[in-house]
Coordinates of C-alpha atoms in Angstrom, one line a residue:
M1 CA 107.9 24.6 104.3
P2 CA 109.4 22.4 101.4
A3 CA 107.0 20.6 99.4
P4 CA 108.5 17.0 100.0
A5 CA 108.4 17.7 103.9
R6 CA 104.6 18.7 103.8
A7 CA 103.8 15.7 101.6
R8 CA 105.7 13.6 104.2
R9 CA 103.6 15.1 107.0
L10 CA 100.4 14.6 105.0
T11 CA 101.2 10.9 104.3
V12 CA 101.9 10.4 107.9
G13 CA 98.5 12.2 108.9
I14 CA 96.6 10.1 106.3
I15 CA 98.2 6.9 107.7
L16 CA 97.4 7.9 111.2
L17 CA 93.8 8.7 110.3
L18 CA 93.4 5.7 108.4
G19 CA 95.0 3.5 111.2
S20 CA 92.8 5.0 113.7
G21 CA 89.7 4.7 111.8
L22 CA 90.5 1.0 111.1
A23 CA 91.3 0.5 114.8
C24 CA 88.0 2.0 115.8
W25 CA 86.1 -0.1 113.5
L26 CA 87.7 -3.3 114.3
S27 CA 87.2 -2.4 118.2
A28 CA 83.7 -1.6 117.6
R29 CA 83.3 -5.1 115.8
W30 CA 85.2 -6.7 118.6
G31 CA 83.0 -5.0 121.2
W32 CA 79.9 -6.2 119.4
H33 CA 80.9 -9.6 119.1
M34 CA 81.9 -9.9 122.9
A35 CA 78.4 -8.5 123.7
E36 CA 76.8 -10.8 121.2
V37 CA 78.5 -13.7 122.9
E38 CA 77.5 -12.8 126.2
L39 CA 73.9 -12.2 125.0
Q40 CA 73.7 -15.5 123.3
E41 CA 74.9 -17.5 126.2
Q42 CA 72.2 -15.8 128.2
A43 CA 69.6 -16.4 125.6
V44 CA 70.4 -20.1 125.6
S45 CA 70.1 -20.4 129.4
R46 CA 66.8 -18.6 129.2
L47 CA 65.7 -20.8 126.3
S48 CA 66.1 -23.8 128.4
L49 CA 64.0 -22.5 131.4
Y50 CA 61.3 -21.4 128.8
S51 CA 61.2 -24.8 127.1
S52 CA 61.4 -26.5 130.5
S53 CA 58.3 -24.6 131.5
L54 CA 56.5 -25.0 128.3
R55 CA 57.1 -28.8 128.0
G56 CA 56.1 -29.1 131.7
A57 CA 52.8 -27.2 131.0
I58 CA 52.0 -29.8 128.1
S59 CA 53.4 -33.1 129.6
K60 CA 51.2 -33.0 132.9
Y61 CA 48.1 -33.6 130.4
E62 CA 49.5 -36.1 128.1
Y63 CA 48.2 -39.1 129.9
L64 CA 44.6 -38.1 129.9
P65 CA 43.8 -39.2 126.3
F66 CA 45.2 -42.6 126.8
I67 CA 43.3 -42.9 130.3
L68 CA 39.9 -42.0 128.5
S69 CA 40.7 -44.4 125.6
E70 CA 40.7 -47.2 128.2
D71 CA 37.6 -46.2 129.9
P72 CA 34.9 -48.8 129.5
A73 CA 32.3 -46.5 129.6
V74 CA 33.8 -44.6 126.5
Q75 CA 34.3 -47.7 124.6
T76 CA 30.7 -48.8 125.3
L77 CA 29.4 -45.4 123.9
L78 CA 31.3 -45.6 120.9
Q79 CA 30.3 -49.5 120.2
N80 CA 26.7 -48.3 120.5
P81 CA 26.4 -45.1 118.1
D82 CA 22.5 -45.4 118.2
F83 CA 22.5 -44.7 121.9
T84 CA 23.7 -41.1 121.6
H85 CA 21.9 -38.5 123.6
N86 CA 20.8 -41.0 126.2
A87 CA 21.9 -41.5 129.7
L88 CA 25.2 -43.3 128.9
Q89 CA 26.3 -40.0 127.0
E90 CA 25.5 -37.9 129.9
Y91 CA 27.3 -40.1 132.2
V92 CA 30.5 -40.0 130.0
S93 CA 30.1 -36.4 129.6
Q94 CA 29.9 -35.8 133.3
K95 CA 33.1 -37.9 133.9
L96 CA 34.6 -35.8 131.2
Q97 CA 33.6 -32.7 133.3
L98 CA 34.8 -34.1 136.6
A99 CA 38.2 -35.1 134.9
S100 CA 38.7 -31.9 133.3
W101 CA 38.0 -30.0 136.7
Q102 CA 40.5 -32.2 138.6
S103 CA 43.3 -32.1 136.2
G104 CA 42.8 -28.5 135.1
A105 CA 42.5 -29.3 131.2
A106 CA 40.7 -26.9 129.2
L107 CA 38.4 -29.4 127.4
L108 CA 38.1 -33.2 127.1
Y109 CA 35.9 -34.8 124.6
I110 CA 35.3 -38.1 122.6
L111 CA 34.9 -38.0 118.9
N112 CA 33.3 -40.9 117.0
Q113 CA 34.6 -42.6 113.7
G114 CA 33.3 -39.8 111.8
G115 CA 34.9 -37.1 113.9
T116 CA 31.6 -35.8 115.6
A117 CA 32.1 -35.2 119.4
V118 CA 29.7 -37.6 121.3
A119 CA 30.8 -36.6 124.6
T120 CA 32.5 -33.5 126.0
S121 CA 33.5 -32.0 129.3
N122 CA 31.5 -28.6 128.3
H123 CA 28.1 -30.4 127.4
A124 CA 26.3 -28.0 129.6
D125 CA 27.9 -24.8 128.1
P126 CA 26.1 -22.8 125.4
N127 CA 29.2 -23.3 123.3
S128 CA 29.3 -27.0 123.8
L129 CA 31.2 -29.1 121.7
L130 CA 28.3 -32.1 121.3
G131 CA 27.6 -33.0 117.8
Q132 CA 30.4 -30.7 116.4
S133 CA 32.4 -32.3 113.7
F134 CA 36.2 -32.0 113.8
R135 CA 37.1 -34.5 111.0
Y136 CA 39.0 -31.7 109.3
R137 CA 41.6 -31.3 112.2
P138 CA 44.8 -33.1 111.8
Y139 CA 44.7 -34.5 115.5
F140 CA 41.6 -36.4 114.4
Q141 CA 43.1 -37.7 111.4
E142 CA 46.3 -39.0 112.9
A143 CA 44.3 -40.6 115.8
I144 CA 41.9 -42.2 113.6
S145 CA 44.7 -43.7 111.7
G146 CA 46.0 -45.5 115.0
R147 CA 48.6 -42.8 116.0
S148 CA 48.7 -40.2 118.9
G149 CA 48.1 -36.6 117.4
R150 CA 49.3 -33.2 118.4
Y151 CA 48.1 -29.8 117.1
Y152 CA 47.7 -26.2 118.0
A153 CA 44.8 -24.0 116.9
I154 CA 42.2 -21.6 117.7
G155 CA 39.0 -23.4 118.6
T156 CA 36.3 -23.0 116.1
T157 CA 33.6 -23.2 118.7
T158 CA 35.2 -21.6 121.8
R159 CA 37.2 -19.2 119.7
Q160 CA 40.1 -20.0 122.5
P161 CA 43.5 -21.1 121.3
G162 CA 44.8 -24.4 122.8
Y163 CA 47.3 -27.3 121.9
Y164 CA 45.3 -30.6 121.3
I165 CA 46.5 -33.9 122.0
S166 CA 44.7 -36.9 120.7
H167 CA 44.6 -40.8 121.1
P168 CA 43.0 -43.6 119.5
I169 CA 40.0 -45.4 121.2
S170 CA 40.5 -49.2 120.1
F171 CA 38.6 -52.3 120.9
E172 CA 39.8 -55.7 119.6
E173 CA 42.4 -53.9 117.2
R174 CA 39.4 -51.8 115.8
V175 CA 39.5 -48.0 116.1
L176 CA 36.3 -46.8 117.5
G177 CA 37.0 -43.2 118.0
V178 CA 39.6 -40.5 119.3
A179 CA 40.0 -39.1 122.9
V180 CA 41.1 -35.4 122.8
V181 CA 42.4 -33.1 125.5
K182 CA 42.8 -29.2 124.9
I183 CA 45.3 -27.6 126.8
N184 CA 45.2 -23.9 127.8
L185 CA 48.5 -22.4 127.2
E186 CA 47.4 -18.9 128.4
E187 CA 48.8 -19.4 131.9
V188 CA 52.2 -20.0 130.3
Q189 CA 52.0 -17.0 128.1
E190 CA 51.1 -14.9 130.9
D191 CA 54.0 -16.1 133.0
W192 CA 56.3 -15.2 130.0
E193 CA 54.7 -11.6 129.6
S194 CA 55.5 -10.9 133.4
T195 CA 59.3 -11.4 132.7
Q196 CA 59.5 -8.2 130.2
E197 CA 61.6 -10.6 127.8
N198 CA 60.8 -11.4 124.1
V199 CA 60.1 -15.0 123.7
L200 CA 58.3 -16.5 120.6
V201 CA 56.9 -20.0 119.8
L202 CA 56.7 -20.8 116.1
D203 CA 54.5 -23.6 114.8
A204 CA 56.0 -25.8 111.9
R205 CA 54.7 -23.1 109.4
G206 CA 56.5 -20.2 110.8
V207 CA 53.3 -18.7 112.9
I208 CA 53.9 -17.3 116.3
A209 CA 51.7 -19.6 118.3
L210 CA 52.9 -18.1 121.8
S211 CA 54.6 -14.8 122.6
S212 CA 55.3 -12.9 125.8
R213 CA 54.2 -9.9 123.5
P214 CA 50.4 -10.6 122.9
D215 CA 50.3 -8.1 120.0
W216 CA 52.9 -10.2 118.2
R217 CA 50.6 -13.4 118.4
F218 CA 49.6 -14.9 115.5
H219 CA 52.0 -13.0 113.1
T220 CA 54.8 -14.5 111.2
L221 CA 58.6 -13.7 110.7
E222 CA 58.4 -14.3 107.0
P223 CA 55.5 -14.4 104.6
L224 CA 53.6 -17.4 104.3
T225 CA 53.4 -19.4 101.1
P226 CA 50.1 -19.9 99.4
T227 CA 50.4 -23.5 100.1
D228 CA 50.7 -22.9 103.9
L229 CA 47.9 -20.3 103.7
E230 CA 45.7 -22.9 101.9
S231 CA 46.4 -25.6 104.4
I232 CA 45.7 -23.4 107.5
R233 CA 42.4 -22.2 105.8
R234 CA 41.2 -25.8 105.2
Q235 CA 42.1 -27.1 108.8
R236 CA 40.7 -23.6 110.2
Q237 CA 43.7 -23.6 112.4
Y238 CA 43.8 -19.7 112.9
E239 CA 40.5 -18.5 111.9
G240 CA 40.4 -14.7 112.4
A241 CA 44.2 -14.2 113.0
P242 CA 46.3 -11.7 110.8
L243 CA 48.9 -14.0 110.0
S244 CA 51.0 -11.0 108.5
P245 CA 54.7 -10.7 108.7
L246 CA 56.1 -9.1 112.1
G247 CA 58.7 -7.3 110.4
S248 CA 61.6 -7.9 108.2
L249 CA 64.2 -10.7 108.7
N250 CA 67.8 -10.1 107.8
P251 CA 70.4 -12.7 107.7
Q252 CA 72.9 -10.9 109.6
G253 CA 73.7 -7.2 110.2
W254 CA 77.1 -5.1 109.9
F255 CA 78.8 -7.2 112.9
S256 CA 76.2 -9.9 113.6
R257 CA 76.7 -13.2 112.2
T258 CA 73.3 -14.2 113.6
P259 CA 69.9 -13.3 112.1
L260 CA 68.2 -10.0 112.9
L261 CA 64.7 -9.1 113.1
Q262 CA 63.5 -5.6 112.5
V263 CA 60.1 -4.9 113.9
S264 CA 58.5 -1.3 112.8
G265 CA 56.3 0.6 114.6
T266 CA 54.4 1.8 111.6
S267 CA 54.0 -1.7 109.9
A268 CA 50.6 -2.6 108.3
Q269 CA 49.3 -4.7 110.9
G270 CA 49.2 -2.1 113.5
L271 CA 51.8 -3.3 115.9
T272 CA 53.2 -0.9 118.7
P273 CA 56.7 -1.9 119.7
P274 CA 58.6 -0.1 122.3
E275 CA 60.4 2.1 119.4
D276 CA 60.2 2.4 115.7
A277 CA 62.4 0.0 113.6
Q278 CA 63.7 -1.7 116.5
E279 CA 66.2 -4.7 115.9
F280 CA 66.6 -7.9 117.7
L281 CA 69.0 -10.7 117.7
I282 CA 67.6 -14.2 117.2
E283 CA 68.4 -17.3 119.4
S284 CA 66.3 -20.4 118.8
Q285 CA 66.0 -23.8 120.2
P286 CA 63.8 -26.6 118.4
L287 CA 61.1 -28.5 120.5
E288 CA 61.0 -31.5 118.2
E289 CA 58.3 -33.6 120.1
L290 CA 55.8 -30.4 119.6
S291 CA 57.2 -29.6 116.1
W292 CA 57.7 -26.0 117.3
R293 CA 60.5 -23.7 117.5
L294 CA 61.3 -21.3 120.6
L295 CA 62.8 -18.0 119.9
Y296 CA 64.3 -15.8 122.2
L297 CA 64.9 -12.1 121.0
T298 CA 67.4 -9.9 122.3
P299 CA 67.5 -5.9 121.5
V300 CA 70.5 -4.8 119.5
S301 CA 70.8 -1.5 121.3
P302 CA 72.9 -2.8 124.2
L303 CA 75.3 -4.3 121.5
N304 CA 75.4 -0.7 119.7
H305 CA 76.4 0.6 123.0
R306 CA 79.1 -1.9 123.5
A307 CA 80.4 -1.2 119.9
T308 CA 80.4 2.5 120.3
E309 CA 82.1 2.1 123.7
A310 CA 84.7 -0.1 122.2
A311 CA 85.2 2.4 119.4
L312 CA 85.5 5.5 121.7
A313 CA 88.1 3.3 123.7
A314 CA 90.2 2.5 120.8
L315 CA 90.1 6.4 119.8
G316 CA 91.4 7.1 123.2
V317 CA 94.0 4.5 123.0
S318 CA 95.3 6.0 119.7
L319 CA 95.3 9.4 121.5
L320 CA 97.0 8.0 124.4
L321 CA 99.8 6.4 122.0
T322 CA 100.4 9.9 120.5
A323 CA 100.7 11.4 123.8
L324 CA 103.0 8.8 124.8
W325 CA 105.3 9.2 121.7
L326 CA 105.4 12.8 122.7
F327 CA 106.5 12.2 126.2
Q328 CA 109.0 9.5 125.0
R329 CA 112.0 11.3 126.1
E330 CA 110.7 12.3 129.5
R331 CA 109.9 8.7 130.0
R332 CA 113.3 7.4 129.3
A333 CA 114.7 9.9 131.6
K334 CA 112.6 8.6 134.5
M335 CA 113.3 5.1 133.6
R336 CA 117.2 6.0 134.1
S337 CA 116.3 7.5 137.3
L338 CA 114.3 4.4 138.4
Q339 CA 116.9 2.1 137.4
Q340 CA 119.6 3.9 139.5
A341 CA 117.1 3.8 142.4
H342 CA 116.6 0.1 141.8
D343 CA 120.4 -0.5 141.8
Q344 CA 120.8 1.4 145.1
L345 CA 118.1 -0.7 146.8
E346 CA 119.5 -3.9 145.5
Q347 CA 122.8 -3.0 146.9
R348 CA 120.9 -2.2 150.5
V349 CA 119.0 -5.5 150.2
E350 CA 122.3 -7.1 149.8
E351 CA 123.9 -5.4 152.9
R352 CA 120.9 -6.3 154.9
T353 CA 120.9 -9.9 153.8
R354 CA 124.7 -10.3 155.0
E355 CA 123.7 -8.6 158.2
L356 CA 120.7 -11.0 158.8
Q357 CA 122.9 -14.2 157.9
A358 CA 125.3 -13.2 160.5
T359 CA 122.6 -12.5 163.1
Q360 CA 121.2 -15.9 162.3
L361 CA 124.4 -17.8 162.8
E362 CA 124.7 -16.2 166.1
L363 CA 121.2 -17.3 167.1
I364 CA 122.0 -20.7 165.9
Q365 CA 125.1 -20.9 168.0
T366 CA 123.2 -19.4 171.0
G367 CA 120.6 -22.1 170.5
K368 CA 123.2 -24.8 170.5
L369 CA 124.6 -23.6 173.6
A370 CA 121.0 -23.6 175.4
A371 CA 120.2 -27.0 174.1
L372 CA 123.6 -28.4 175.5
G373 CA 122.9 -26.8 178.9
Q374 CA 119.2 -28.2 178.9
M375 CA 120.7 -31.6 178.1
S376 CA 123.2 -31.5 180.7
A377 CA 120.5 -30.4 183.4
T378 CA 118.2 -33.0 182.1
V379 CA 121.1 -35.9 182.5
A380 CA 121.5 -34.6 186.1
H381 CA 118.0 -34.3 187.0
E382 CA 117.1 -38.0 185.5
L383 CA 120.5 -39.6 186.9
N384 CA 119.7 -38.0 190.5
Q385 CA 116.7 -40.1 191.6
P386 CA 118.0 -43.7 190.5
L387 CA 121.3 -42.8 192.1
T388 CA 119.8 -41.8 195.4
A389 CA 117.7 -45.0 195.5
M390 CA 121.0 -46.9 194.8
Q391 CA 122.6 -45.3 197.7
T392 CA 119.6 -46.2 199.7
F393 CA 119.8 -49.9 198.7
V394 CA 123.5 -50.2 199.0
A395 CA 123.2 -48.9 202.9
S396 CA 120.4 -51.3 203.5
T397 CA 122.2 -54.3 201.9
Q398 CA 125.3 -53.5 204.1
L399 CA 123.0 -53.5 207.2
L400 CA 121.4 -56.7 206.1
L401 CA 124.7 -58.3 205.8
Q402 CA 125.8 -57.5 209.0
K403 CA 122.3 -59.1 210.4
G404 CA 122.9 -62.1 208.3
K405 CA 119.7 -61.9 206.2
L406 CA 121.2 -62.9 202.7
E407 CA 117.7 -63.6 201.4
T408 CA 116.9 -60.2 201.5
V409 CA 120.3 -59.0 200.4
G410 CA 119.8 -60.8 197.1
E411 CA 116.3 -58.9 196.5
N412 CA 118.2 -55.7 197.0
L413 CA 120.8 -56.9 194.6
V414 CA 117.9 -57.6 192.1
R415 CA 116.6 -54.0 192.6
L416 CA 120.0 -52.4 192.3
A417 CA 120.7 -54.3 188.9
E418 CA 117.3 -52.9 187.8
L419 CA 118.5 -49.3 188.7
I420 CA 121.6 -49.8 186.9
R421 CA 119.6 -50.7 183.6
N422 CA 117.6 -47.6 184.4
V423 CA 120.5 -45.4 184.5
S424 CA 122.0 -46.8 181.5
S425 CA 118.9 -46.1 179.5
I426 CA 118.5 -42.5 180.5
A427 CA 120.5 -41.3 177.4
S428 CA 117.9 -43.1 175.0
Q429 CA 115.0 -41.9 176.9
L430 CA 116.0 -38.3 176.3
K431 CA 115.1 -38.8 172.5
V432 CA 111.4 -37.9 173.3
F433 CA 112.5 -34.3 173.4
A434 CA 113.8 -34.5 169.9
R435 CA 111.6 -36.6 167.9
K436 CA 108.3 -38.6 168.4
S437 CA 109.2 -42.3 169.0
D438 CA 107.3 -45.1 167.4
L439 CA 106.2 -47.2 170.4
S440 CA 103.2 -48.8 168.8
S441 CA 105.0 -52.4 168.8
A442 CA 105.8 -52.4 172.6
Q443 CA 103.4 -53.4 175.5
A444 CA 103.7 -52.2 179.1
S445 CA 101.8 -53.3 182.3
L446 CA 100.7 -50.3 184.3
N447 CA 100.4 -52.5 187.5
E448 CA 104.4 -53.6 187.2
V449 CA 105.3 -49.9 186.3
L450 CA 103.4 -48.8 189.5
Q451 CA 104.8 -51.5 191.7
F452 CA 108.5 -50.6 190.5
T453 CA 107.8 -47.0 191.1
L454 CA 106.6 -47.5 194.7
S455 CA 109.7 -49.5 195.6
L456 CA 111.7 -46.6 194.9
F457 CA 109.8 -44.7 197.7
E458 CA 109.3 -47.7 200.1
N459 CA 111.3 -45.9 202.7
R460 CA 110.6 -42.0 201.9
I461 CA 106.9 -42.7 202.1
P462 CA 106.8 -44.1 205.6
E463 CA 109.6 -41.7 207.0
E464 CA 107.4 -38.6 205.6
Q465 CA 104.3 -40.1 207.2
V466 CA 102.5 -40.1 203.8
S467 CA 99.4 -42.2 203.6
L468 CA 99.3 -44.2 200.3
V469 CA 95.7 -44.9 198.9
L470 CA 95.5 -47.0 195.6
E471 CA 92.3 -47.4 193.7
G472 CA 91.3 -49.7 190.8
W473 CA 94.6 -51.3 190.7
E474 CA 93.0 -55.0 191.4
D475 CA 92.3 -55.3 187.7
E476 CA 95.3 -55.7 185.2
W477 CA 96.0 -52.5 183.2
S478 CA 98.0 -52.9 179.8
V479 CA 99.1 -49.9 177.3
P480 CA 101.1 -49.7 174.3
G481 CA 104.5 -48.1 175.1
D482 CA 107.9 -48.4 176.6
A483 CA 107.7 -49.6 180.3
Q484 CA 111.1 -48.1 181.2
Q485 CA 109.9 -44.5 180.0
L486 CA 106.6 -45.1 181.7
R487 CA 108.5 -45.9 185.1
Q488 CA 110.2 -42.5 184.7
L489 CA 107.0 -40.8 184.2
F490 CA 105.3 -42.3 187.3
T491 CA 108.4 -41.8 189.3
N492 CA 108.4 -37.9 188.4
L493 CA 104.7 -37.5 189.4
V494 CA 105.3 -39.3 192.7
S495 CA 108.2 -37.4 193.5
N496 CA 106.7 -34.0 192.5
A497 CA 103.6 -35.1 194.9
L498 CA 105.8 -36.0 197.8
D499 CA 107.6 -32.7 197.3
A500 CA 104.4 -30.8 197.3
M501 CA 103.5 -32.3 200.6
S502 CA 106.5 -31.8 202.4
A503 CA 105.0 -28.8 204.3
S504 CA 101.5 -30.2 204.9
A505 CA 100.4 -31.3 208.1
S506 CA 98.0 -33.9 206.6
R507 CA 99.9 -35.9 204.0
E508 CA 97.8 -38.4 201.6
L509 CA 98.8 -39.7 198.2
Q510 CA 96.0 -41.1 196.1
I511 CA 96.8 -43.1 192.8
R512 CA 93.7 -44.3 190.9
V513 CA 93.0 -45.7 187.7
Q514 CA 89.8 -46.2 185.7
A515 CA 88.9 -46.5 182.1
A516 CA 88.1 -43.4 180.5
A517 CA 86.6 -45.0 177.1
A518 CA 86.7 -48.0 175.4
D519 CA 90.2 -47.5 174.5
R520 CA 91.5 -44.9 176.9
V521 CA 92.8 -45.3 180.5
L522 CA 92.8 -42.5 183.1
I523 CA 95.5 -42.4 185.9
E524 CA 95.2 -39.9 188.7
F525 CA 98.0 -38.8 191.1
L526 CA 96.3 -36.7 193.9
D527 CA 98.2 -35.1 196.6
S528 CA 96.9 -33.1 199.8
G529 CA 99.7 -30.5 199.6
S530 CA 99.3 -26.6 199.0
G531 CA 98.1 -26.8 195.4
I532 CA 99.2 -24.8 192.5
E533 CA 99.1 -21.2 192.0
E534 CA 96.7 -20.2 189.2
A535 CA 99.2 -18.3 187.3
D536 CA 101.6 -21.1 187.2
L537 CA 99.3 -23.7 185.7
I538 CA 100.2 -22.6 181.9
H539 CA 103.7 -22.8 182.6
L540 CA 103.9 -26.0 184.8
F541 CA 105.2 -28.3 182.0
E542 CA 107.7 -25.9 180.7
P543 CA 111.4 -26.8 181.0
F544 CA 113.2 -25.3 183.9
F545 CA 110.2 -23.9 185.6
T546 CA 110.0 -24.3 189.1
R547 CA 108.9 -22.7 192.3
K548 CA 111.2 -24.9 194.7
P549 CA 113.9 -22.9 196.5
G550 CA 117.5 -22.9 194.7
G551 CA 119.2 -26.1 194.7
Q552 CA 116.2 -28.1 195.3
G553 CA 114.9 -28.7 191.7
L554 CA 115.7 -28.0 188.1
G555 CA 112.1 -27.6 187.0
L556 CA 112.4 -30.7 184.5
G557 CA 110.6 -33.5 186.2
L558 CA 107.2 -32.4 185.0
S559 CA 108.6 -31.3 181.3
I560 CA 110.0 -34.8 181.2
A561 CA 106.8 -36.3 182.1
Y562 CA 104.9 -34.3 179.6
G563 CA 107.3 -35.6 176.9
I564 CA 106.8 -39.0 177.7
A565 CA 103.1 -38.7 177.7
Q566 CA 103.1 -37.3 174.0
A567 CA 105.4 -40.0 172.9
H568 CA 102.8 -42.5 174.0
R569 CA 100.1 -40.7 172.3
G570 CA 98.6 -39.6 175.7
T571 CA 98.0 -36.3 177.6
I572 CA 98.7 -35.1 181.0
R573 CA 97.1 -31.9 182.7
A574 CA 97.2 -30.5 186.1
S575 CA 94.5 -28.9 188.3
N576 CA 93.8 -27.9 192.0
R577 CA 91.3 -30.1 194.0
D578 CA 88.3 -28.6 195.8
S579 CA 89.3 -30.4 199.1
G580 CA 92.8 -28.9 198.7
G581 CA 96.1 -30.1 197.0
A582 CA 96.9 -30.7 193.3
A583 CA 95.7 -33.3 190.7
F584 CA 97.7 -34.6 188.0
I585 CA 95.7 -36.5 185.8
L586 CA 97.5 -38.9 182.9
E587 CA 95.4 -40.1 180.0
L588 CA 96.9 -43.0 177.6
P589 CA 95.7 -45.3 175.0
M590 CA 94.6 -48.5 176.3
N591 CA 94.9 -52.2 174.7
P592 CA 91.2 -53.3 174.5
Q593 CA 90.1 -55.9 177.0
T594 CA 93.2 -55.6 179.1
H595 CA 91.5 -55.7 182.4
A596 CA 89.2 -57.7 184.3

């Protein structure tokens, strides 16, 4: 192979190698960063929970020093320092003991102006604080100066660590002494320990006051300055504690921008962490009112795993890209084949679309013809009843003229005029099948609607020996809607009931009205016919559905009634009566206070 070709291949190989290495490093850094962001968000959330538990454990005792400072017996004891070791001192100590037991505080005690305990809740214990001087404690110095004090330390007498809150005891603007409560935070620390998480509380000097890892307690993250060590010794804050560094604190690692804490299992202080040289990410939250800082330590090992996975993924992508380059020609051939298949599919879709469009046009035309046929049948059905009634009135008027009863002839002519108006409005009534009418502004009297409807059947009812029973119509009933359409609805229901009783031996038509609710009225049309087949109930209000013999009905009466009820925001339903016959129940909205 010529030297220039070998050189070019070597150059390409070096570039690919360097590019893969850079991609792996960048991917590892990205993987570390994403995992770090997730863990930091989790740490912030956990810190909020831990800070809330710590603040809650302390805040429930904050009121005690103030309450003690206002106690008259405590003030009297401090106003008479010569009466120490007497009954008053015993009385105050017993009150402190009871208050400590009731509140759960570790210790309650009273210091005089010199810092000596003159009353304490553990007065009966061998390690009683009575007579002990605590003037070297900062919480005493702050309180005797007139300010509330806070301090965390290991008790010099009890050897138990605790958090101290102090408050000045004043009388007539003169500080007589100090009331102190000691809070035991060991239960809080035990709760933290059970979570198997790494939580630390650093005091103002950087000493670990509380920790979910007991062997880390009273150590530091960084070496203390001589000044801090001297101040701790003088205040006797952590007597007997190691105060040695827990490990080494690094500002940041290879990928991390947050501080890292490295804890070694072979450190001089004899710590036993889970593994040697374990590193932790540090997330902190200040507790300003306590002058503390809460730390949450996250092991770095999950981040290392994430970085490794990202680097391996980048390596895999690099190999995949190389493989894709090798199979580029085959891929192009497949793309050409897919393009051809796509073109064929588009052609078939276009052909199918044209076929569907043609079918859709045929369906639209068929629908128009069906609608035209239904409309014609509807007009024929609607005109049939008023025309029949008009024929009856014309025949009756001719007989009345022959008999000379002109007054009755006038009444018939009025009814004929009303029927003519009814026929002229049939076309506008049919709009209930096409759209919902706005009938809210019109008002109709149901009593007038019923009276008009019965007048159309005044000859048929007695001829067919039908017993008519009206119930509830002595009151006046009014509904929002069109009276002409409601007359058609009532007419269809009455006509349907009379047809249903044509073959019955006993014929009774009941029309009842009653209030169904405060704003609804119920009208029932009850006949004594043969009833309705159960299978027909669900089809009863469909257009062109009828069980009448051919030529006797179009099956549109109940469908029209249903449309009119819907247009009036009402409902209509049918059922069979237990005593025989059918019941059609019409429910409409009612104007408030329209009947007596």
